[in-house]
Amino acid sequence: MQSRWFDFGGDTIIRADQYIRLTSDRPSQKGWLFSRVPMTATNWEVEVEFKIHGTGNLHADGMALWLTKQRGTEGPVFGSTDRFEGLGIFFDTYKNNRPGVVFPYVMAMLGDGQTTYDHANDGKANELAGCSARGLRGASVPTKARLTYYQDSFLRLDLQYKAEDEWTNCFEIPKITVPSVTYLGFSAETGELSDNHDIVKVDSRNLYSSTQHPSPSSSSSKPKGKVFDPNQGHHSGGWSWFFLKVVFFCILCVGAYVGFTMWRTSRRSSRF
């Protein structure tokens, strides 16, 4: 099976009517899904619905959302390549060595193309920001992640896993720069322990704004991606003035006609 917009590999299974399964609930699997066309927008938003689930009480390892210069390369970081250049968002479901941290744990890493992922400590050395998300795996509601980026301004991740239409802010990173040309991708990995890692739906959009971008703190409100028109407020005023001029012109014409009629009547009366 082939797609015009995405490539996939590893143990990925495509069920177009239901989901894309990056890994099945089996040991030692890796799978990935990457876009063929790069994202080049200055400001953007990616929203993905996914599902991490399986049998048993022990499970691993997790999945990742990628916006990187590399694409479609299998590797040791949640099924994709290490030493990547760009952004990785990791949904880690297995705790190796992070004392005091509740798992699942979601974190961001900005790769420079040379730095390796800190496997031994669950990415602690690489973490830009993150949050614990207990209940993300096996949630009873559709689980979603919404990643919003405004260039050189902020990167924000919101999660839905507690209730439908209830978004929880995971992190917000100010003044961050993501490479301007990246490929959107997803990957997952299992080890001795396993899980199903499914991608259900992906939406990506360009965001447009005036010099005042949406407030980063308003994570509960969803950016519309609508073009801001600074002259929009003047359109109604222009039309109102146009119609007003038409009314004045009509009144002037009526007044002129009435005046002309009265003058012609008085002139006829003066002949007799």
PDB file of C-alpha atoms in Angstrom:
ATOM      1  CA  MET A   1       0.000   0.000   0.000  1.00  0.00           C
ATOM      2  CA  GLN A   2       1.289   3.463  -0.922  1.00  0.00           C
ATOM      3  CA  SER A   3       0.287   7.008   0.007  1.00  0.00           C
ATOM      4  CA  ARG A   4       0.796  10.233  -1.924  1.00  0.00           C
ATOM      5  CA  TRP A   5       1.559  12.203   1.233  1.00  0.00           C
ATOM      6  CA  PHE A   6       3.178   9.754   3.677  1.00  0.00           C
ATOM      7  CA  ASP A   7       5.793   7.026   3.771  1.00  0.00           C
ATOM      8  CA  PHE A   8       5.823   4.304   6.408  1.00  0.00           C
ATOM      9  CA  GLY A   9       8.097   1.489   7.401  1.00  0.00           C
ATOM     10  CA  GLY A  10       9.223  -0.996  10.012  1.00  0.00           C
ATOM     11  CA  ASP A  11       6.378  -2.867  11.667  1.00  0.00           C
ATOM     12  CA  THR A  12       3.753  -0.248  10.792  1.00  0.00           C
ATOM     13  CA  ILE A  13       0.351  -1.635   9.818  1.00  0.00           C
ATOM     14  CA  ILE A  14      -2.075   0.490   7.766  1.00  0.00           C
ATOM     15  CA  ARG A  15      -5.777   0.093   8.390  1.00  0.00           C
ATOM     16  CA  ALA A  16      -7.042   3.088   6.482  1.00  0.00           C
ATOM     17  CA  ASP A  17     -10.596   2.847   7.771  1.00  0.00           C
ATOM     18  CA  GLN A  18      -9.532   2.769  11.448  1.00  0.00           C
ATOM     19  CA  TYR A  19      -5.948   3.685  12.303  1.00  0.00           C
ATOM     20  CA  ILE A  20      -2.268   3.410  11.486  1.00  0.00           C
ATOM     21  CA  ARG A  21      -0.625   1.050  13.963  1.00  0.00           C
ATOM     22  CA  LEU A  22       3.028   1.948  14.446  1.00  0.00           C
ATOM     23  CA  THR A  23       3.646  -1.078  16.668  1.00  0.00           C
ATOM     24  CA  SER A  24       1.474  -3.962  17.728  1.00  0.00           C
ATOM     25  CA  ASP A  25       1.349  -5.325  21.271  1.00  0.00           C
ATOM     26  CA  ARG A  26       4.362  -7.536  20.596  1.00  0.00           C
ATOM     27  CA  PRO A  27       7.988  -7.384  21.764  1.00  0.00           C
ATOM     28  CA  SER A  28      10.833  -5.781  19.795  1.00  0.00           C
ATOM     29  CA  GLN A  29       8.851  -3.797  17.260  1.00  0.00           C
ATOM     30  CA  LYS A  30       9.574  -0.449  15.599  1.00  0.00           C
ATOM     31  CA  GLY A  31       7.406   1.494  13.218  1.00  0.00           C
ATOM     32  CA  TRP A  32       7.305   4.951  11.665  1.00  0.00           C
ATOM     33  CA  LEU A  33       5.179   7.251   9.527  1.00  0.00           C
ATOM     34  CA  PHE A  34       6.613  10.394   7.879  1.00  0.00           C
ATOM     35  CA  SER A  35       5.265  13.013   5.514  1.00  0.00           C
ATOM     36  CA  ARG A  36       6.732  13.216   2.035  1.00  0.00           C
ATOM     37  CA  VAL A  37       6.159  16.960   1.792  1.00  0.00           C
ATOM     38  CA  PRO A  38       7.947  19.252   4.277  1.00  0.00           C
ATOM     39  CA  MET A  39       6.246  21.811   6.478  1.00  0.00           C
ATOM     40  CA  THR A  40       7.463  25.298   5.566  1.00  0.00           C
ATOM     41  CA  ALA A  41       4.995  27.501   7.454  1.00  0.00           C
ATOM     42  CA  THR A  42       6.322  30.154   9.811  1.00  0.00           C
ATOM     43  CA  ASN A  43       3.581  29.549  12.378  1.00  0.00           C
ATOM     44  CA  TRP A  44       1.723  26.256  12.552  1.00  0.00           C
ATOM     45  CA  GLU A  45      -0.391  23.878  14.585  1.00  0.00           C
ATOM     46  CA  VAL A  46      -0.427  20.078  14.547  1.00  0.00           C
ATOM     47  CA  GLU A  47      -3.209  18.107  16.207  1.00  0.00           C
ATOM     48  CA  VAL A  48      -3.031  14.340  16.391  1.00  0.00           C
ATOM     49  CA  GLU A  49      -5.448  11.795  17.798  1.00  0.00           C
ATOM     50  CA  PHE A  50      -3.669   8.665  18.958  1.00  0.00           C
ATOM     51  CA  LYS A  51      -4.156   5.653  21.191  1.00  0.00           C
ATOM     52  CA  ILE A  52      -1.665   3.770  23.361  1.00  0.00           C
ATOM     53  CA  HIS A  53      -3.126   0.546  24.721  1.00  0.00           C
ATOM     54  CA  GLY A  54      -2.514  -3.131  25.255  1.00  0.00           C
ATOM     55  CA  THR A  55      -2.955  -6.078  27.569  1.00  0.00           C
ATOM     56  CA  GLY A  56      -1.296  -6.672  30.916  1.00  0.00           C
ATOM     57  CA  ASN A  57      -0.030  -4.369  33.643  1.00  0.00           C
ATOM     58  CA  LEU A  58       3.474  -3.816  32.251  1.00  0.00           C
ATOM     59  CA  HIS A  59       3.963  -2.005  28.966  1.00  0.00           C
ATOM     60  CA  ALA A  60       6.553  -0.075  26.936  1.00  0.00           C
ATOM     61  CA  ASP A  61       8.155   1.850  25.411  1.00  0.00           C
ATOM     62  CA  GLY A  62       6.219   4.743  23.894  1.00  0.00           C
ATOM     63  CA  MET A  63       5.887   6.886  20.798  1.00  0.00           C
ATOM     64  CA  ALA A  64       7.151  10.159  19.361  1.00  0.00           C
ATOM     65  CA  LEU A  65       5.945  13.078  17.276  1.00  0.00           C
ATOM     66  CA  TRP A  66       8.660  14.510  15.038  1.00  0.00           C
ATOM     67  CA  LEU A  67       9.321  17.747  13.166  1.00  0.00           C
ATOM     68  CA  THR A  68      12.804  17.143  11.834  1.00  0.00           C
ATOM     69  CA  LYS A  69      15.019  17.642   8.795  1.00  0.00           C
ATOM     70  CA  GLN A  70      15.459  13.867   8.597  1.00  0.00           C
ATOM     71  CA  ARG A  71      12.607  11.604   7.593  1.00  0.00           C
ATOM     72  CA  GLY A  72      11.753   7.937   7.480  1.00  0.00           C
ATOM     73  CA  THR A  73      14.846   6.503   9.164  1.00  0.00           C
ATOM     74  CA  GLU A  74      14.398   3.709  11.680  1.00  0.00           C
ATOM     75  CA  GLY A  75      16.431   4.045  14.848  1.00  0.00           C
ATOM     76  CA  PRO A  76      16.710   3.670  18.629  1.00  0.00           C
ATOM     77  CA  VAL A  77      14.725   6.739  19.748  1.00  0.00           C
ATOM     78  CA  PHE A  78      11.141   5.537  19.971  1.00  0.00           C
ATOM     79  CA  GLY A  79      11.609   3.793  16.650  1.00  0.00           C
ATOM     80  CA  SER A  80      13.308   6.669  14.805  1.00  0.00           C
ATOM     81  CA  THR A  81      16.843   7.919  14.301  1.00  0.00           C
ATOM     82  CA  ASP A  82      19.116   9.359  16.983  1.00  0.00           C
ATOM     83  CA  ARG A  83      21.150  12.571  16.536  1.00  0.00           C
ATOM     84  CA  PHE A  84      18.224  14.151  14.763  1.00  0.00           C
ATOM     85  CA  GLU A  85      17.961  17.829  13.830  1.00  0.00           C
ATOM     86  CA  GLY A  86      14.683  19.417  14.793  1.00  0.00           C
ATOM     87  CA  LEU A  87      11.954  18.807  17.353  1.00  0.00           C
ATOM     88  CA  GLY A  88      10.933  15.584  19.043  1.00  0.00           C
ATOM     89  CA  ILE A  89       7.938  15.188  21.375  1.00  0.00           C
ATOM     90  CA  PHE A  90       8.208  11.921  23.309  1.00  0.00           C
ATOM     91  CA  PHE A  91       5.312  10.046  24.926  1.00  0.00           C
ATOM     92  CA  ASP A  92       7.290   7.760  27.223  1.00  0.00           C
ATOM     93  CA  THR A  93       5.282   5.007  28.910  1.00  0.00           C
ATOM     94  CA  TYR A  94       8.097   3.088  30.625  1.00  0.00           C
ATOM     95  CA  LYS A  95      10.198   4.429  33.488  1.00  0.00           C
ATOM     96  CA  ASN A  96      13.884   3.518  33.408  1.00  0.00           C
ATOM     97  CA  ASN A  97      15.563   5.954  35.768  1.00  0.00           C
ATOM     98  CA  ARG A  98      13.622   9.101  36.639  1.00  0.00           C
ATOM     99  CA  PRO A  99      13.109   9.115  40.430  1.00  0.00           C
ATOM    100  CA  GLY A 100      10.132  11.146  41.559  1.00  0.00           C
ATOM    101  CA  VAL A 101       8.617  11.372  38.063  1.00  0.00           C
ATOM    102  CA  VAL A 102       5.206   9.860  37.283  1.00  0.00           C
ATOM    103  CA  PHE A 103       4.853   8.010  33.979  1.00  0.00           C
ATOM    104  CA  PRO A 104       3.616   8.225  31.269  1.00  0.00           C
ATOM    105  CA  TYR A 105       5.810  11.274  30.793  1.00  0.00           C
ATOM    106  CA  VAL A 106       5.658  13.664  27.840  1.00  0.00           C
ATOM    107  CA  MET A 107       8.692  15.796  26.993  1.00  0.00           C
ATOM    108  CA  ALA A 108      10.224  17.921  24.251  1.00  0.00           C
ATOM    109  CA  MET A 109      13.757  17.727  22.879  1.00  0.00           C
ATOM    110  CA  LEU A 110      15.341  20.061  20.329  1.00  0.00           C
ATOM    111  CA  GLY A 111      18.023  18.118  18.479  1.00  0.00           C
ATOM    112  CA  ASP A 112      21.063  19.740  16.875  1.00  0.00           C
ATOM    113  CA  GLY A 113      22.029  16.809  14.687  1.00  0.00           C
ATOM    114  CA  GLN A 114      24.841  15.668  17.004  1.00  0.00           C
ATOM    115  CA  THR A 115      23.424  15.213  20.502  1.00  0.00           C
ATOM    116  CA  THR A 116      22.271  11.714  21.430  1.00  0.00           C
ATOM    117  CA  TYR A 117      19.100  10.939  23.347  1.00  0.00           C
ATOM    118  CA  ASP A 118      19.661  10.146  27.037  1.00  0.00           C
ATOM    119  CA  HIS A 119      18.207   6.618  27.107  1.00  0.00           C
ATOM    120  CA  ALA A 120      19.514   5.707  30.543  1.00  0.00           C
ATOM    121  CA  ASN A 121      17.635   8.549  32.230  1.00  0.00           C
ATOM    122  CA  ASP A 122      14.537   8.741  30.020  1.00  0.00           C
ATOM    123  CA  GLY A 123      15.750  11.876  28.251  1.00  0.00           C
ATOM    124  CA  LYS A 124      16.456  13.891  31.379  1.00  0.00           C
ATOM    125  CA  ALA A 125      19.629  15.433  29.932  1.00  0.00           C
ATOM    126  CA  ASN A 126      17.799  16.526  26.770  1.00  0.00           C
ATOM    127  CA  GLU A 127      14.525  17.781  28.192  1.00  0.00           C
ATOM    128  CA  LEU A 128      13.380  21.285  27.259  1.00  0.00           C
ATOM    129  CA  ALA A 129      10.053  20.897  29.055  1.00  0.00           C
ATOM    130  CA  GLY A 130       7.650  18.135  29.970  1.00  0.00           C
ATOM    131  CA  CYS A 131       4.803  16.887  32.104  1.00  0.00           C
ATOM    132  CA  SER A 132       3.467  13.740  33.718  1.00  0.00           C
ATOM    133  CA  ALA A 133       0.298  12.464  32.074  1.00  0.00           C
ATOM    134  CA  ARG A 134      -1.087   9.662  34.202  1.00  0.00           C
ATOM    135  CA  GLY A 135      -4.110   8.235  32.415  1.00  0.00           C
ATOM    136  CA  LEU A 136      -2.826   8.992  28.913  1.00  0.00           C
ATOM    137  CA  ARG A 137      -2.274   5.325  28.170  1.00  0.00           C
ATOM    138  CA  GLY A 138      -5.513   3.355  27.906  1.00  0.00           C
ATOM    139  CA  ALA A 139      -7.668   6.467  28.331  1.00  0.00           C
ATOM    140  CA  SER A 140     -11.434   6.030  28.087  1.00  0.00           C
ATOM    141  CA  VAL A 141     -11.744   9.125  25.859  1.00  0.00           C
ATOM    142  CA  PRO A 142      -9.970   9.922  22.570  1.00  0.00           C
ATOM    143  CA  THR A 143      -6.419  10.973  23.403  1.00  0.00           C
ATOM    144  CA  LYS A 144      -5.109  13.968  21.500  1.00  0.00           C
ATOM    145  CA  ALA A 145      -2.054  16.203  21.407  1.00  0.00           C
ATOM    146  CA  ARG A 146      -2.123  19.756  20.037  1.00  0.00           C
ATOM    147  CA  LEU A 147       1.228  21.359  19.289  1.00  0.00           C
ATOM    148  CA  THR A 148       1.205  25.100  18.540  1.00  0.00           C
ATOM    149  CA  TYR A 149       4.226  27.052  17.329  1.00  0.00           C
ATOM    150  CA  TYR A 150       4.807  30.758  16.671  1.00  0.00           C
ATOM    151  CA  GLN A 151       8.273  31.408  15.317  1.00  0.00           C
ATOM    152  CA  ASP A 152      10.709  32.883  17.852  1.00  0.00           C
ATOM    153  CA  SER A 153       7.774  33.360  20.231  1.00  0.00           C
ATOM    154  CA  PHE A 154       6.570  30.132  21.871  1.00  0.00           C
ATOM    155  CA  LEU A 155       5.935  26.423  21.521  1.00  0.00           C
ATOM    156  CA  ARG A 156       2.966  24.991  23.415  1.00  0.00           C
ATOM    157  CA  LEU A 157       1.687  21.457  23.884  1.00  0.00           C
ATOM    158  CA  ASP A 158      -1.853  20.728  25.083  1.00  0.00           C
ATOM    159  CA  LEU A 159      -3.199  17.256  25.786  1.00  0.00           C
ATOM    160  CA  GLN A 160      -6.691  15.758  25.861  1.00  0.00           C
ATOM    161  CA  TYR A 161      -6.974  12.534  27.839  1.00  0.00           C
ATOM    162  CA  LYS A 162      -9.065  13.285  30.938  1.00  0.00           C
ATOM    163  CA  ALA A 163     -12.342  14.174  29.221  1.00  0.00           C
ATOM    164  CA  GLU A 164     -13.464  15.087  25.718  1.00  0.00           C
ATOM    165  CA  ASP A 165     -12.910  18.765  24.836  1.00  0.00           C
ATOM    166  CA  GLU A 166     -10.938  19.241  28.050  1.00  0.00           C
ATOM    167  CA  TRP A 167      -7.409  20.318  27.185  1.00  0.00           C
ATOM    168  CA  THR A 168      -4.595  20.215  29.721  1.00  0.00           C
ATOM    169  CA  ASN A 169      -1.509  22.316  29.128  1.00  0.00           C
ATOM    170  CA  CYS A 170       1.612  20.152  29.264  1.00  0.00           C
ATOM    171  CA  PHE A 171       4.248  22.795  28.642  1.00  0.00           C
ATOM    172  CA  GLU A 172       4.924  26.165  27.094  1.00  0.00           C
ATOM    173  CA  ILE A 173       8.422  27.118  25.930  1.00  0.00           C
ATOM    174  CA  PRO A 174       9.100  30.795  25.191  1.00  0.00           C
ATOM    175  CA  LYS A 175      11.426  32.127  22.500  1.00  0.00           C
ATOM    176  CA  ILE A 176      12.195  28.822  20.815  1.00  0.00           C
ATOM    177  CA  THR A 177      13.211  28.376  17.185  1.00  0.00           C
ATOM    178  CA  VAL A 178      12.309  25.222  15.268  1.00  0.00           C
ATOM    179  CA  PRO A 179      13.961  24.639  11.864  1.00  0.00           C
ATOM    180  CA  SER A 180      11.976  26.385   9.133  1.00  0.00           C
ATOM    181  CA  VAL A 181      11.751  23.299   6.896  1.00  0.00           C
ATOM    182  CA  THR A 182      10.839  20.041   8.649  1.00  0.00           C
ATOM    183  CA  TYR A 183       9.043  16.770   7.999  1.00  0.00           C
ATOM    184  CA  LEU A 184       6.148  15.750  10.209  1.00  0.00           C
ATOM    185  CA  GLY A 185       6.424  12.214  11.459  1.00  0.00           C
ATOM    186  CA  PHE A 186       5.459   9.666  14.090  1.00  0.00           C
ATOM    187  CA  SER A 187       7.229   6.597  15.399  1.00  0.00           C
ATOM    188  CA  ALA A 188       6.965   4.040  18.184  1.00  0.00           C
ATOM    189  CA  GLU A 189       8.946   1.233  19.731  1.00  0.00           C
ATOM    190  CA  THR A 190       8.500  -1.788  21.982  1.00  0.00           C
ATOM    191  CA  GLY A 191      11.140  -3.819  23.853  1.00  0.00           C
ATOM    192  CA  GLU A 192      10.653  -6.828  26.057  1.00  0.00           C
ATOM    193  CA  LEU A 193       7.418  -5.145  27.102  1.00  0.00           C
ATOM    194  CA  SER A 194       4.982  -3.929  24.476  1.00  0.00           C
ATOM    195  CA  ASP A 195       1.907  -1.905  23.563  1.00  0.00           C
ATOM    196  CA  ASN A 196      -0.227  -0.952  20.590  1.00  0.00           C
ATOM    197  CA  HIS A 197       0.656   2.549  19.368  1.00  0.00           C
ATOM    198  CA  ASP A 198      -2.023   3.827  16.999  1.00  0.00           C
ATOM    199  CA  ILE A 199      -2.347   7.057  15.012  1.00  0.00           C
ATOM    200  CA  VAL A 200      -6.046   7.760  14.437  1.00  0.00           C
ATOM    201  CA  LYS A 201      -6.111  11.215  12.883  1.00  0.00           C
ATOM    202  CA  VAL A 202      -3.669  14.002  12.030  1.00  0.00           C
ATOM    203  CA  ASP A 203      -4.495  17.643  11.258  1.00  0.00           C
ATOM    204  CA  SER A 204      -1.912  20.304  10.471  1.00  0.00           C
ATOM    205  CA  ARG A 205      -2.565  23.921   9.590  1.00  0.00           C
ATOM    206  CA  ASN A 206      -0.827  27.225   9.028  1.00  0.00           C
ATOM    207  CA  LEU A 207      -1.570  29.939  11.564  1.00  0.00           C
ATOM    208  CA  TYR A 208      -1.858  33.582  10.598  1.00  0.00           C
ATOM    209  CA  SER A 209      -1.968  36.548  12.918  1.00  0.00           C
ATOM    210  CA  SER A 210      -1.260  40.239  13.193  1.00  0.00           C
ATOM    211  CA  THR A 211       1.649  41.530  15.240  1.00  0.00           C
ATOM    212  CA  GLN A 212      -0.329  40.442  18.310  1.00  0.00           C
ATOM    213  CA  HIS A 213      -0.338  36.638  18.342  1.00  0.00           C
ATOM    214  CA  PRO A 214      -2.829  34.699  20.507  1.00  0.00           C
ATOM    215  CA  SER A 215      -1.925  34.721  24.177  1.00  0.00           C
ATOM    216  CA  PRO A 216       0.141  31.636  25.123  1.00  0.00           C
ATOM    217  CA  SER A 217      -1.771  31.355  28.386  1.00  0.00           C
ATOM    218  CA  SER A 218      -5.098  30.816  26.655  1.00  0.00           C
ATOM    219  CA  SER A 219      -4.440  27.133  25.992  1.00  0.00           C
ATOM    220  CA  SER A 220      -8.103  26.222  26.382  1.00  0.00           C
ATOM    221  CA  SER A 221      -9.028  28.250  23.318  1.00  0.00           C
ATOM    222  CA  LYS A 222      -8.206  26.755  19.954  1.00  0.00           C
ATOM    223  CA  PRO A 223      -6.484  29.066  17.442  1.00  0.00           C
ATOM    224  CA  LYS A 224      -8.611  29.443  14.339  1.00  0.00           C
ATOM    225  CA  GLY A 225      -5.852  29.739  11.786  1.00  0.00           C
ATOM    226  CA  LYS A 226      -7.781  32.629  10.260  1.00  0.00           C
ATOM    227  CA  VAL A 227      -6.147  35.478   8.377  1.00  0.00           C
ATOM    228  CA  PHE A 228      -6.280  38.683  10.361  1.00  0.00           C
ATOM    229  CA  ASP A 229      -7.343  41.669   8.237  1.00  0.00           C
ATOM    230  CA  PRO A 230      -6.319  44.960   9.873  1.00  0.00           C
ATOM    231  CA  ASN A 231      -8.695  46.870   7.592  1.00  0.00           C
ATOM    232  CA  GLN A 232     -11.703  44.725   8.389  1.00  0.00           C
ATOM    233  CA  GLY A 233     -13.126  47.246  10.816  1.00  0.00           C
ATOM    234  CA  HIS A 234     -13.177  49.940   8.109  1.00  0.00           C
ATOM    235  CA  HIS A 235     -15.186  48.005   5.548  1.00  0.00           C
ATOM    236  CA  SER A 236     -18.574  48.562   7.212  1.00  0.00           C
ATOM    237  CA  GLY A 237     -17.850  52.259   7.664  1.00  0.00           C
ATOM    238  CA  GLY A 238     -17.001  52.626   3.955  1.00  0.00           C
ATOM    239  CA  TRP A 239     -20.243  50.977   2.878  1.00  0.00           C
ATOM    240  CA  SER A 240     -22.280  53.086   5.307  1.00  0.00           C
ATOM    241  CA  TRP A 241     -20.784  56.281   3.870  1.00  0.00           C
ATOM    242  CA  PHE A 242     -21.489  55.074   0.338  1.00  0.00           C
ATOM    243  CA  PHE A 243     -25.176  54.434   1.075  1.00  0.00           C
ATOM    244  CA  LEU A 244     -25.416  57.760   2.895  1.00  0.00           C
ATOM    245  CA  LYS A 245     -24.136  59.573  -0.178  1.00  0.00           C
ATOM    246  CA  VAL A 246     -26.687  57.718  -2.338  1.00  0.00           C
ATOM    247  CA  VAL A 247     -29.500  58.851  -0.005  1.00  0.00           C
ATOM    248  CA  PHE A 248     -28.288  62.464  -0.127  1.00  0.00           C
ATOM    249  CA  PHE A 249     -28.143  62.337  -3.918  1.00  0.00           C
ATOM    250  CA  CYS A 250     -31.688  60.966  -4.131  1.00  0.00           C
ATOM    251  CA  ILE A 251     -32.972  63.718  -1.817  1.00  0.00           C
ATOM    252  CA  LEU A 252     -31.201  66.316  -3.929  1.00  0.00           C
ATOM    253  CA  CYS A 253     -32.755  64.956  -7.123  1.00  0.00           C
ATOM    254  CA  VAL A 254     -36.253  64.910  -5.581  1.00  0.00           C
ATOM    255  CA  GLY A 255     -35.817  68.468  -4.301  1.00  0.00           C
ATOM    256  CA  ALA A 256     -34.644  69.657  -7.709  1.00  0.00           C
ATOM    257  CA  TYR A 257     -37.593  67.983  -9.431  1.00  0.00           C
ATOM    258  CA  VAL A 258     -40.109  69.510  -7.006  1.00  0.00           C
ATOM    259  CA  GLY A 259     -38.536  72.929  -7.409  1.00  0.00           C
ATOM    260  CA  PHE A 260     -38.569  72.677 -11.197  1.00  0.00           C
ATOM    261  CA  THR A 261     -42.236  71.580 -11.187  1.00  0.00           C
ATOM    262  CA  MET A 262     -43.289  74.514  -8.988  1.00  0.00           C
ATOM    263  CA  TRP A 263     -41.367  76.987 -11.157  1.00  0.00           C
ATOM    264  CA  ARG A 264     -42.965  75.654 -14.353  1.00  0.00           C
ATOM    265  CA  THR A 265     -46.448  75.827 -12.809  1.00  0.00           C
ATOM    266  CA  SER A 266     -45.966  79.417 -11.665  1.00  0.00           C
ATOM    267  CA  ARG A 267     -44.699  80.439 -15.102  1.00  0.00           C
ATOM    268  CA  ARG A 268     -47.754  78.992 -16.841  1.00  0.00           C
ATOM    269  CA  SER A 269     -50.065  80.862 -14.414  1.00  0.00           C
ATOM    270  CA  SER A 270     -48.393  84.221 -15.197  1.00  0.00           C
ATOM    271  CA  ARG A 271     -49.362  83.977 -18.906  1.00  0.00           C
ATOM    272  CA  PHE A 272     -53.037  84.349 -18.108  1.00  0.00           C
TER     273      PHE A 272
END
